[in-house]
Short mmCIF file of C-alpha atoms in Angstrom, two decimals:
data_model
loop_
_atom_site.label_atom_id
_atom_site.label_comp_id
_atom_site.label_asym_id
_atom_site.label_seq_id
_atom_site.Cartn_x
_atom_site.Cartn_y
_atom_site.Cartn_z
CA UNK R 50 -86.85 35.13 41.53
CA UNK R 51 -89.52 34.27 39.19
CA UNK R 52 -92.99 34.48 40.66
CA UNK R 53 -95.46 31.70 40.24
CA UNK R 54 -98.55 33.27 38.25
CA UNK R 55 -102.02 32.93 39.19
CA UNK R 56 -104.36 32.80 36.28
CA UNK R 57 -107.75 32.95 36.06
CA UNK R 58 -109.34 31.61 33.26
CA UNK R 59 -112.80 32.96 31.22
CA UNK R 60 -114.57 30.31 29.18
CA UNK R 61 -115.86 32.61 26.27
CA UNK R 62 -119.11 31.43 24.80
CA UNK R 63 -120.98 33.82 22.31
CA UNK R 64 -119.18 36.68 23.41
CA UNK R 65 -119.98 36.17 27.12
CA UNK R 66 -117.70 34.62 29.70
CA UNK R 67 -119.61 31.50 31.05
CA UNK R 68 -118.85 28.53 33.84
CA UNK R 69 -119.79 24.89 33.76
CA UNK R 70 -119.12 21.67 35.82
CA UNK R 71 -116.87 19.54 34.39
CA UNK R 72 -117.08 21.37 31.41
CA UNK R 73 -121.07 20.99 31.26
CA UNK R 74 -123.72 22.74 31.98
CA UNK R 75 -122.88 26.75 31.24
CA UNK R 76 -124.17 29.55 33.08
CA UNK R 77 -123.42 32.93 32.63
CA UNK R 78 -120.33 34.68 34.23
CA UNK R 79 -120.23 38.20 33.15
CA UNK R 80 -119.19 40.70 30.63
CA UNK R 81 -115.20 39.67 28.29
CA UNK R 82 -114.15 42.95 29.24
CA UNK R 83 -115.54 43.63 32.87
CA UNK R 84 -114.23 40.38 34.07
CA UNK R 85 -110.63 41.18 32.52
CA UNK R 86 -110.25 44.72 33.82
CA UNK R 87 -111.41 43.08 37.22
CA UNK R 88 -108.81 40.35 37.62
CA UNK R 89 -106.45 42.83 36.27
CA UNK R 90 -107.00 45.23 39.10
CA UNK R 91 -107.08 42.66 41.43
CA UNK R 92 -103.24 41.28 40.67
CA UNK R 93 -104.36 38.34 38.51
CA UNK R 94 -101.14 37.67 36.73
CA UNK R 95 -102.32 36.54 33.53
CA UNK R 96 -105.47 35.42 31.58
CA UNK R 97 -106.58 32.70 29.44
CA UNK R 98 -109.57 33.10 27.43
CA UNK R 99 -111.34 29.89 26.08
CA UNK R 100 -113.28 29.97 23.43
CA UNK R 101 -114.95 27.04 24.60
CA UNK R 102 -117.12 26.39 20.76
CA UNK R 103 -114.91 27.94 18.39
CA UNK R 104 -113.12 24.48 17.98
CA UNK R 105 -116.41 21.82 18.08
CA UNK R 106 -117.97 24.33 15.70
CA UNK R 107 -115.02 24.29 13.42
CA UNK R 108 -114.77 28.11 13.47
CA UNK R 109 -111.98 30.39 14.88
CA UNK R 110 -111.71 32.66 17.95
CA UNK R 111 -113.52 35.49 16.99
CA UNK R 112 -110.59 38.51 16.98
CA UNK R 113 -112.75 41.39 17.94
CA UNK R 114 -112.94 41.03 21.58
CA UNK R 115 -109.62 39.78 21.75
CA UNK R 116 -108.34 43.27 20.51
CA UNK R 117 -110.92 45.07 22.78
CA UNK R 118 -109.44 43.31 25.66
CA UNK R 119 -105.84 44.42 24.48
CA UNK R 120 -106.57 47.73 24.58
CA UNK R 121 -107.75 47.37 28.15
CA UNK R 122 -105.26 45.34 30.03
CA UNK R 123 -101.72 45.72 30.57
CA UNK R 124 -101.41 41.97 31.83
CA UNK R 125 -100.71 38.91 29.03
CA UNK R 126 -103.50 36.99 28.54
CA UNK R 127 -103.66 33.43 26.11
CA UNK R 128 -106.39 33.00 23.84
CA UNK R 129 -107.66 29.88 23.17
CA UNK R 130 -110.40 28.16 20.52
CA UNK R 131 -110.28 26.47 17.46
CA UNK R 132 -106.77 28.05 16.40
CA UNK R 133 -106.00 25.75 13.64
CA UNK R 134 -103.61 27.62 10.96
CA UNK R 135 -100.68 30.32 10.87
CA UNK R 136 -103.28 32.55 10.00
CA UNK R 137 -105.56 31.72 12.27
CA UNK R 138 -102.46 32.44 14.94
CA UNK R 139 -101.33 35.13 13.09
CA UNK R 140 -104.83 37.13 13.74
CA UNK R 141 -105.29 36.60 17.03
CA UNK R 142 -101.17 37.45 18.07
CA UNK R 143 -102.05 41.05 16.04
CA UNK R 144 -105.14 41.75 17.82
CA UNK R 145 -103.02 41.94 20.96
CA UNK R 146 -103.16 38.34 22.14
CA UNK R 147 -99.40 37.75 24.09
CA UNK R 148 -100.03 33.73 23.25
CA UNK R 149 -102.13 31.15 21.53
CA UNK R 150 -103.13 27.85 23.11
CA UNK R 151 -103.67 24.91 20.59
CA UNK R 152 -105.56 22.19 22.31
CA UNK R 153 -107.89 19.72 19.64
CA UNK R 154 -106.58 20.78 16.28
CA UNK R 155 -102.79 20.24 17.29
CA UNK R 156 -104.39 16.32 18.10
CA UNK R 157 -105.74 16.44 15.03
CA UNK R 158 -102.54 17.92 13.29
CA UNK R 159 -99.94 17.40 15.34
CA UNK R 160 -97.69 19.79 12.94
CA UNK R 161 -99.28 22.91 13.78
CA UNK R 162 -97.40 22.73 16.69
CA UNK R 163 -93.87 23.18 14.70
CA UNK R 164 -95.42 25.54 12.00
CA UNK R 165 -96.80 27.64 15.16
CA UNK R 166 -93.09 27.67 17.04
CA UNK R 167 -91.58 28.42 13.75
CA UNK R 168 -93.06 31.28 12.53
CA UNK R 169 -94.14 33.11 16.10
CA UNK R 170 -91.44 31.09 18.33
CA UNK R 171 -92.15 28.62 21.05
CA UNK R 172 -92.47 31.51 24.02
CA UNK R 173 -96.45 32.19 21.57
CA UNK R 174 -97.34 28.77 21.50
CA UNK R 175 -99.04 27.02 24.85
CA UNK R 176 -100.60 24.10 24.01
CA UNK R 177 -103.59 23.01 26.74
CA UNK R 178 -104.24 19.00 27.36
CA UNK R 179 -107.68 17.76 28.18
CA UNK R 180 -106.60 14.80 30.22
CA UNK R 181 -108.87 12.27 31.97
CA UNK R 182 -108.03 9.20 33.69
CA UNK R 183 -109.32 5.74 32.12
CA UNK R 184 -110.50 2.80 33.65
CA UNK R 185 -106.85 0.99 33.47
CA UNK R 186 -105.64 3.70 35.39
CA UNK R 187 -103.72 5.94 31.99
CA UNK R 188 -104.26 8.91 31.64
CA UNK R 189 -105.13 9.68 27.92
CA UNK R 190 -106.16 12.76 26.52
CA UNK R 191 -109.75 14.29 25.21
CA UNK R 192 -110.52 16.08 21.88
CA UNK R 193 -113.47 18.60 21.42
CA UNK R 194 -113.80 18.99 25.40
CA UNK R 195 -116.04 22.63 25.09
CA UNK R 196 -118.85 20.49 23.61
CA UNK R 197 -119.89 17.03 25.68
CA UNK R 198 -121.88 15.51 23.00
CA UNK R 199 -118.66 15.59 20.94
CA UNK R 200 -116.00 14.77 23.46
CA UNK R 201 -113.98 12.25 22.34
CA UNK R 202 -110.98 10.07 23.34
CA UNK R 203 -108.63 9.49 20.60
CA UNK R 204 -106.48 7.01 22.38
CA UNK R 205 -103.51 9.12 22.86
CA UNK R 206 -100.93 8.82 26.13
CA UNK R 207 -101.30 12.15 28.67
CA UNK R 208 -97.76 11.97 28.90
CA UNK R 209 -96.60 10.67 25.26
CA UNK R 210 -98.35 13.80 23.90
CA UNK R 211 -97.13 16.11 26.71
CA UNK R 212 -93.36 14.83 25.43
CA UNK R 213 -94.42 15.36 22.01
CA UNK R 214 -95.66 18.97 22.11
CA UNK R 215 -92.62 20.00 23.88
CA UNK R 216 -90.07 18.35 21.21
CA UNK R 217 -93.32 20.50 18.39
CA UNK R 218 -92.25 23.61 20.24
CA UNK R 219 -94.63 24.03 22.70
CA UNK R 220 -92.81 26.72 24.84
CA UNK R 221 -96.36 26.34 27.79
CA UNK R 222 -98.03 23.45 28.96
CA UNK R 223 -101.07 23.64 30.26
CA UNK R 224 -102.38 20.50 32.10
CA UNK R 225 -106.21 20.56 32.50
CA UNK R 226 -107.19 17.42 34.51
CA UNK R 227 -110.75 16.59 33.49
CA UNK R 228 -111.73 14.55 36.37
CA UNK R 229 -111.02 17.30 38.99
CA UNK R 230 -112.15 20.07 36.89
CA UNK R 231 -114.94 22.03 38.29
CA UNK R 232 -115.23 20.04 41.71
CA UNK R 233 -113.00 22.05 43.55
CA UNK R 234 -111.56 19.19 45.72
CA UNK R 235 -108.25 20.27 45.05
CA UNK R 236 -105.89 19.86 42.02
CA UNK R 237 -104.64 16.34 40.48
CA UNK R 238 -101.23 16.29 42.04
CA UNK R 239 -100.49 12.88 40.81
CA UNK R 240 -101.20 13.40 37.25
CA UNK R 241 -98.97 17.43 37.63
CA UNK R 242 -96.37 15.29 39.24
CA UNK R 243 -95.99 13.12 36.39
CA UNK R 244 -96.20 16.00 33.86
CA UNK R 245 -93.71 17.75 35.75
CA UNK R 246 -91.34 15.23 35.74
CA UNK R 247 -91.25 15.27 31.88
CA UNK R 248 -91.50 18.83 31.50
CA UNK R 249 -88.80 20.93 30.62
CA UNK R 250 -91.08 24.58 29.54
CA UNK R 251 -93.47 26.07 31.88
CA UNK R 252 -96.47 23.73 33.34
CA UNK R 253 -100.01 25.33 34.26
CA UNK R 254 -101.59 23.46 36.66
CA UNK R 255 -105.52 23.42 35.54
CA UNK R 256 -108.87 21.83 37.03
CA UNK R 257 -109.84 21.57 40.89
CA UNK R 258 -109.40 24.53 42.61
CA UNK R 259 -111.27 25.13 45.18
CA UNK R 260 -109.70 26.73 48.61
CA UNK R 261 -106.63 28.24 48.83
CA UNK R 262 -104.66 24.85 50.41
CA UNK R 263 -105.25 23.94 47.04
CA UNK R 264 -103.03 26.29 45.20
CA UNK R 265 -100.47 25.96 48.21
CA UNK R 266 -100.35 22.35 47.29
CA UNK R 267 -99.86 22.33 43.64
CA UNK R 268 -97.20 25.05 43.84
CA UNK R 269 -95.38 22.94 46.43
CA UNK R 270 -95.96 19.50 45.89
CA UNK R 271 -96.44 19.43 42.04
CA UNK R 272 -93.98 22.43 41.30
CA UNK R 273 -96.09 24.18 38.70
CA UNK R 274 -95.09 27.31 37.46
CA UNK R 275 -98.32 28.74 37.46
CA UNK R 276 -102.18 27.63 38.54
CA UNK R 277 -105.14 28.20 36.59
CA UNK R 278 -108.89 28.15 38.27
CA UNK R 279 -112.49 29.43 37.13
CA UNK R 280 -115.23 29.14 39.80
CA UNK R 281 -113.46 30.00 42.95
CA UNK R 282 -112.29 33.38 41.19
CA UNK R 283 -115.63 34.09 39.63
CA UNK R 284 -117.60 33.29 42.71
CA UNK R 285 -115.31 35.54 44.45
CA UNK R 286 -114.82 32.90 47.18
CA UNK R 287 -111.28 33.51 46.84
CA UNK R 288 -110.04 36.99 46.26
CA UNK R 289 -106.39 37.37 44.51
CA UNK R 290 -105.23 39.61 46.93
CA UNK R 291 -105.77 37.27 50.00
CA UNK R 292 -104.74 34.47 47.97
CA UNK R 293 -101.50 35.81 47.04
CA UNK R 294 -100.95 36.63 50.81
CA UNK R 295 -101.84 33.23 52.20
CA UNK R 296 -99.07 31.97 48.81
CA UNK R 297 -96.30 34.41 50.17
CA UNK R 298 -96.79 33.45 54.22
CA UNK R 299 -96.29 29.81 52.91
CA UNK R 300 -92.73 31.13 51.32
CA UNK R 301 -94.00 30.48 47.76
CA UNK R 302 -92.91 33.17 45.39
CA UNK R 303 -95.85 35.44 44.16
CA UNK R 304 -95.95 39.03 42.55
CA UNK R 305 -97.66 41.53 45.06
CA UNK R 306 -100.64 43.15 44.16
CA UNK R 307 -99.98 46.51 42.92
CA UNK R 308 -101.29 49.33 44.91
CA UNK R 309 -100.41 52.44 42.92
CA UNK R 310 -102.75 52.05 39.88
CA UNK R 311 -102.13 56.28 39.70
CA UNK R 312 -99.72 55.39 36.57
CA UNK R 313 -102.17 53.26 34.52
CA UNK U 248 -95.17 63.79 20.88
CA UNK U 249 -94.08 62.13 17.66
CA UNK U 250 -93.83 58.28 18.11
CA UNK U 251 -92.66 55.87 15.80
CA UNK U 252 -93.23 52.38 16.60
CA UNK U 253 -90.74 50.08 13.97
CA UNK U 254 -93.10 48.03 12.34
CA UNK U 255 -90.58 44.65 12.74
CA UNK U 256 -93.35 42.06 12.22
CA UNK U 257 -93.73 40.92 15.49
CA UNK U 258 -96.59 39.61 17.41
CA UNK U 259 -96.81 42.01 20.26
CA UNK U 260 -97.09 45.45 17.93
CA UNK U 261 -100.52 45.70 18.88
CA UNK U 262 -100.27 45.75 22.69
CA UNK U 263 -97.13 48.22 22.08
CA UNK U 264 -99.28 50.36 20.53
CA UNK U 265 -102.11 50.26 22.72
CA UNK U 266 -99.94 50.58 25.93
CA UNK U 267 -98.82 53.62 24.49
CA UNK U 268 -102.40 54.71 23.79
CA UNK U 269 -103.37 54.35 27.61
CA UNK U 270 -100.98 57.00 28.40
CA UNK U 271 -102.63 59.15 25.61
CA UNK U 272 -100.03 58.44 23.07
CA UNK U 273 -101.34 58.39 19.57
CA UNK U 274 -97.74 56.26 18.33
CA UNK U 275 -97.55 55.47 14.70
CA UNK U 276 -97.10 52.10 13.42
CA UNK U 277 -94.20 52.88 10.65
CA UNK U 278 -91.48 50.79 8.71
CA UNK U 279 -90.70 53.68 6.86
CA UNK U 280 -87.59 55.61 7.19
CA UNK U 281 -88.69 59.06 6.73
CA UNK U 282 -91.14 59.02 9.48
CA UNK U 283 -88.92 57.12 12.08
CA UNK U 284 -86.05 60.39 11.43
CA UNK U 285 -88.71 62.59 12.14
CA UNK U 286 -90.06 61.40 15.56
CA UNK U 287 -89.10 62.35 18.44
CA UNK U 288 -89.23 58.73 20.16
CA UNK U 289 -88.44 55.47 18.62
CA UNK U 290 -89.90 52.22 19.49
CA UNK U 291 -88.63 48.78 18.25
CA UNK U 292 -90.38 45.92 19.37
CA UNK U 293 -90.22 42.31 18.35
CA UNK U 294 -91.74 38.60 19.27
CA UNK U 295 -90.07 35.90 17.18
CA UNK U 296 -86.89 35.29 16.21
CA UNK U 297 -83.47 37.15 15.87
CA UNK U 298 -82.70 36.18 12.10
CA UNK U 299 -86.34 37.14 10.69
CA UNK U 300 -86.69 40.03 12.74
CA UNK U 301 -83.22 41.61 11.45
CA UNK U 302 -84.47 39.88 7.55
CA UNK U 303 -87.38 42.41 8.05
CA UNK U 304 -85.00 45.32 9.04
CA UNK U 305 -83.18 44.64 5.86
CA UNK U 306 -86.14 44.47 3.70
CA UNK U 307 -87.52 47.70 4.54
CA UNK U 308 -84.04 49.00 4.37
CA UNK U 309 -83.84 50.13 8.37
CA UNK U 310 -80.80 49.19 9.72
CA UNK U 311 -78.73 51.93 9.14
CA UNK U 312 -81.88 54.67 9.91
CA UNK U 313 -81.95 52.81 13.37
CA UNK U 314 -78.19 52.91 13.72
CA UNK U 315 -77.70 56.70 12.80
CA UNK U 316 -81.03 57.67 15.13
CA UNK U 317 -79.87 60.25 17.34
CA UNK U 318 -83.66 60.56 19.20
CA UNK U 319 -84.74 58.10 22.56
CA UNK U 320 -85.03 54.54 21.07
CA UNK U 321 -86.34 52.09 22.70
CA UNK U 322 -85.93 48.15 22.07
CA UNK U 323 -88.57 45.73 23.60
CA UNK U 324 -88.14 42.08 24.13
CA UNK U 325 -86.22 40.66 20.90
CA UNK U 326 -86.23 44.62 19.60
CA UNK U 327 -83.90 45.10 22.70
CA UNK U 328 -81.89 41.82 21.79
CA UNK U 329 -81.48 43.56 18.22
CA UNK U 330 -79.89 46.53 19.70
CA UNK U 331 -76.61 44.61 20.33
CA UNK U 332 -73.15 43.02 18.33
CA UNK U 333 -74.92 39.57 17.10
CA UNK U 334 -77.16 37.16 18.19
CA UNK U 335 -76.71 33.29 19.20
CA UNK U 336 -80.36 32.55 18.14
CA UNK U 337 -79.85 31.27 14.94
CA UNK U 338 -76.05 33.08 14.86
CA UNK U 339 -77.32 36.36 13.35
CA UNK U 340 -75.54 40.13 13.41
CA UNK U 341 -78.00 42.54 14.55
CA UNK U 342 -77.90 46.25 14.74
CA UNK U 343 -74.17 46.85 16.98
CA UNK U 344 -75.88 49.86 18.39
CA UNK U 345 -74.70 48.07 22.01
CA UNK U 346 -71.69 45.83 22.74
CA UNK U 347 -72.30 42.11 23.22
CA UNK U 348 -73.53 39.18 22.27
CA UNK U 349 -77.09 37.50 23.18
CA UNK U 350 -76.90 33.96 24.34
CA UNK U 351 -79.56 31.41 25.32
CA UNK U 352 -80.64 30.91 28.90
CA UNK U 353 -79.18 27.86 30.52
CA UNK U 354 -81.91 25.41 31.18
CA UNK U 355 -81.10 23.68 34.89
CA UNK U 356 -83.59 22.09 37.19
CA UNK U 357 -86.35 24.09 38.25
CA UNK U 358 -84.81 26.71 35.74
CA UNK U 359 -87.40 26.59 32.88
CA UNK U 360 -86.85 27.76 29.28
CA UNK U 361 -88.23 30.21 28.25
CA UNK U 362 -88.34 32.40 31.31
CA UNK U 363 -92.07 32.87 31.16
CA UNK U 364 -93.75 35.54 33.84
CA UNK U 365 -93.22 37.72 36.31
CA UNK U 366 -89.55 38.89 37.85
CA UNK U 367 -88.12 40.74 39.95
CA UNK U 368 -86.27 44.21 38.42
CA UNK U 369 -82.96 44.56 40.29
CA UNK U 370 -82.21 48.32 39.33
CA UNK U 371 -78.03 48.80 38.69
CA UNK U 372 -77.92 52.72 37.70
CA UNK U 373 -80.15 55.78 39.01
CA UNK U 374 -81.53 56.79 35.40
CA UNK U 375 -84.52 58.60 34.33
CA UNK U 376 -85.77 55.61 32.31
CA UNK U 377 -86.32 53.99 36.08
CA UNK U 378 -87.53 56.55 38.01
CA UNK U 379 -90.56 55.57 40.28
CA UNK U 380 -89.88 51.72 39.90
CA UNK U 381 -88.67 50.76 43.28
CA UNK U 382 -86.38 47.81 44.06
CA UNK U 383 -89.05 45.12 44.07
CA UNK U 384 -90.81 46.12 41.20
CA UNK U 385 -91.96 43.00 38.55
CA UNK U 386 -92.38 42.73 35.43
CA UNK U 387 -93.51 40.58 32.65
CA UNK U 388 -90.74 38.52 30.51
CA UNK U 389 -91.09 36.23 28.17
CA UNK U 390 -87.98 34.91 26.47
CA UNK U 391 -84.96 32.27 25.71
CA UNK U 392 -82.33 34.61 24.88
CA UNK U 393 -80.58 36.87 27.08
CA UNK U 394 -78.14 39.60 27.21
CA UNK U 395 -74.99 40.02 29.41
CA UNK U 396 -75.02 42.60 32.36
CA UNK U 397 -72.49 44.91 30.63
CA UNK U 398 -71.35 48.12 31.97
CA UNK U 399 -74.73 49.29 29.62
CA UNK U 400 -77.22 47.33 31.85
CA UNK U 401 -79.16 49.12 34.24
CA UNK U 402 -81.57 46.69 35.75
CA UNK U 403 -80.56 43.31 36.22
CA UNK U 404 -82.77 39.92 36.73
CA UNK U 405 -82.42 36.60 37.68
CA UNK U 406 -83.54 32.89 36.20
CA UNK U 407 -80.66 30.23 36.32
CA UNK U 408 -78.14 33.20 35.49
CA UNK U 409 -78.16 36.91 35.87
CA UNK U 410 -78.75 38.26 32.16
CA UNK U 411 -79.59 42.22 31.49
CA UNK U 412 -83.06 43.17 32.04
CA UNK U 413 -82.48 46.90 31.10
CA UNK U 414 -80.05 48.68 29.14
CA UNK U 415 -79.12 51.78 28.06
CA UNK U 416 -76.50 53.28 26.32
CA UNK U 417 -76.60 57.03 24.69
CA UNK U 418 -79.73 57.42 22.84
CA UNK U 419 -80.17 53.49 23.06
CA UNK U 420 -82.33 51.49 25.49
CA UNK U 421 -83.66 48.20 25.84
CA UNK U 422 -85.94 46.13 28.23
CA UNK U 423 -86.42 42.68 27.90
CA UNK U 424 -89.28 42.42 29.61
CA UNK U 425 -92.70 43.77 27.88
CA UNK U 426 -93.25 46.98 29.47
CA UNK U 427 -97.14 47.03 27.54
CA UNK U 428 -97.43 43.69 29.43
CA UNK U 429 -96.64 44.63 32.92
CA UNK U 430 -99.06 46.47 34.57
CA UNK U 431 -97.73 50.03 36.66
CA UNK U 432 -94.35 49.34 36.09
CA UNK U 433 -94.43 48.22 32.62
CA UNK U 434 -96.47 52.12 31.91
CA UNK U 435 -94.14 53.62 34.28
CA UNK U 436 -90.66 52.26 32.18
CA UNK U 437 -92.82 53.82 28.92
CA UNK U 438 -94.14 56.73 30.35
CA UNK U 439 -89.84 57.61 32.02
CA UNK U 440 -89.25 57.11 28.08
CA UNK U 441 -91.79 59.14 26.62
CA UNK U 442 -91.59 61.72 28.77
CA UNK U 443 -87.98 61.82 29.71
CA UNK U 444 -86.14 60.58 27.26
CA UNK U 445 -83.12 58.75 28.18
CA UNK U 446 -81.39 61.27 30.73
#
């Protein structure tokens, strides 16, 4: 049976992973590669690495830690940040990335999503949506979310563009849910519930997590195939190991941690 | 050890190559004939799509060198989908070097396509290629297509259907899953290969 993935995620900025509160105020985590070969040993069963300026700065991800980390870790990990071309893709698949994650340039070109699909197939392309509830109760999504002076709404439907990407060839979702983000009062389980419903490719569950109820309740209630989280992991508040215990007593699915690392 | 790592154009070449270089394999990246007759193991990966991938094969005039290889080779991911009759993904003849026909994964609900993460291995046949990867052993896939559990698979998995997670026939092998991508086991399936061939 297929194992729902736990995935911590690394906000890259300037080489460094960093942490903010809803996607503000940056502090220093630690060292790209430390932090990788850390989660890796500790059962983490992917990783996403943002880089959280490449897009507001108009520049792309830059490829050389992403191959340094590829060489390390024998886990997939995403990279994310201003991805905006084939090429752009193209670079960051060869340095060892195992998928891309489109976010503001597929709002701004919507066909990047097909070209992507097309030339690396869908099972490459993840594309992440900055989603925030508005006032009338929509959700819609945000563009240029790494940089808050530049965050913008461009008046698009959470749920239109989540149907969209998938018919592009998104073959990942990932649902970051702005207003829960970084609060750690538990995942948006309305908003994944109405992403599930219209998703037919794998949905990452992204922003609030906080204890480990929290992941219990996504998987369960919101049926996500996998849950992404930041603080709790780099705090070390919650451990992957004891996490994926408390998952499995709960009868949710999870990969054990591996306790043989004599092969690596 | 002489490795030869096809170089098909896909995506995941890279982490192939660098999987191999954690178990102190120096593989080299090739798409030329002469060297891949001369190793001692072959790799063939691939991330994409069947009908490129086998366009590729063509171009750099491969297909026959990879069906007259007499040495270990291994298929990864789409590289193991190439190793058989044809290919439903855009209807495309691949290499024949294993009977069968790949066919896309059944969507159904709570079944999602593509089978993204981790699995369970269900081991079929006591073979070198799985030695040391016990029956609860997971491992990374990422993938539409399937093949059939034939009489060549040995380790299933499940998602929606049963589909062949392993193969191996003679001096062919396949795993669906991305070895480089799945931690112990993953370097356990290479290191069986490197070291042991396909006994």
């Amino acid at each position: 049976m297929l194992s729902r993935r736990l995935i911590p995620c690394l906000d890259v900025r300037d080489g460094v992973v960093v942490k903010g509160v809803r996607f503000r105020d940056h502090v220093v985590v630690g060292a790209i590669e430390e932090l990788a070969l850390r989660y890796r040993d500790q059962g983490a069963d992917e990783l996403v690495f943002y880089d959280i300026t490449a897009s507001p700065e108009q520049r792309t991800v830059d490829r050389h830690w992403v191959q340094r980390v590829a060489r390390l870790i024998d886990i997939p990990f995403c990279v994310a940040g201003g991805i905006r071309s084939v090429a752009d893709a193209r670079a960051v698949l060869h340095a060892g990335a195992d998928k891309i994650s489109v976010n503001t340039p597929a709002l701004e070109r919507p066909e990047l999503i097909d070209e992507l699909a097309a030339v690396f197939g869908v099972q490459c392309v993840v594309v992440g949506i900055d989603s925030l509830r508005d006032g009338d109760g929509e959700w819609r999504v945000r563009q240029y979310s790494g940089d808050p002076s530049r965050t913008c709404a461009p008046g698009v439907r959470t749920l239109d563009w989540l149907r969209e990407v998938q018919q592009r060839g998104a073959g990942e979702i990932v649902l970051n849910c702005m207003g829960t983000d970084g609060v750690r009062a538990g995942y948006d389980l309305a908003q994944l519930q109405a992403a599930r419903a219209l998703c037919r490719v794998p949905l990452v569950a992204s922003g609030g997590a906080g204890a480990m109820a929290h992941f219990a309740e996504v998987f369960a209630n919101a049926d996500v195939d996998a849950a992404l989280a930041a603080s709790v992991f780099h705090s070390g508040e919650i451990a992957i190991p004891a996490l994926k215990t408390y998952l499995a007593d709960r009868g949710i699915t999870v990969r054990p941690v591996e306790s043989d690392d004599a092969t690596r | 050890m002489k490795v030869a790592v096809v170089d098909s154009g896909g995506a995941n070449i890279a982490s192939v190559c660098f999987a191999l270089q954690r178990l102190g394999v120096d593989a080299e990246l090739t798409g030329d004939a002469a060297v891949i007759v001369r190793a001692e193991r072959v790799i063939l990966p691939g991330v994409g799509a069947a009908a490129p991938a086998m366009a590729r094969l063509r171009e750099l005039d491969l297909v026959q060198t990879l069906r007259e290889l007499t040495v270990p080779l291994l298929g990864i991911c789409l590289g193991m989908q190439l190793l058989f009759e044809a290919s439903d993904e855009g209807d495309t003849p691949c290499l024949g070097l294993l009977r069968g026909r790949v066919t896309l994964l059944p969507d159904a609900p709570g079944v999602r396509i593509p089978h993204m993460g981790w699995n369970t291995l269900q081991p079929l046949r006591a073979v070198s290629l799985l030695a040391g990867i016990d029956a609860c052993a997971q491992a990374y896939f990422v993938h539409s297509y399937a093949a059939p559990v034939s009489t060549d698979c040995i380790a299933a998995c499940d998602h929606g259907q049963r589909f062949a997670a392993m193969v191996q026939r003679g001096n062919v092998a396949g795993a669906q899953f991305h070895p480089e991508r799945s931690a112990s086991t993953g370097a356990r399936v290479l290191r069986n290969f490197l070291e042991k061939g396909l006994a």
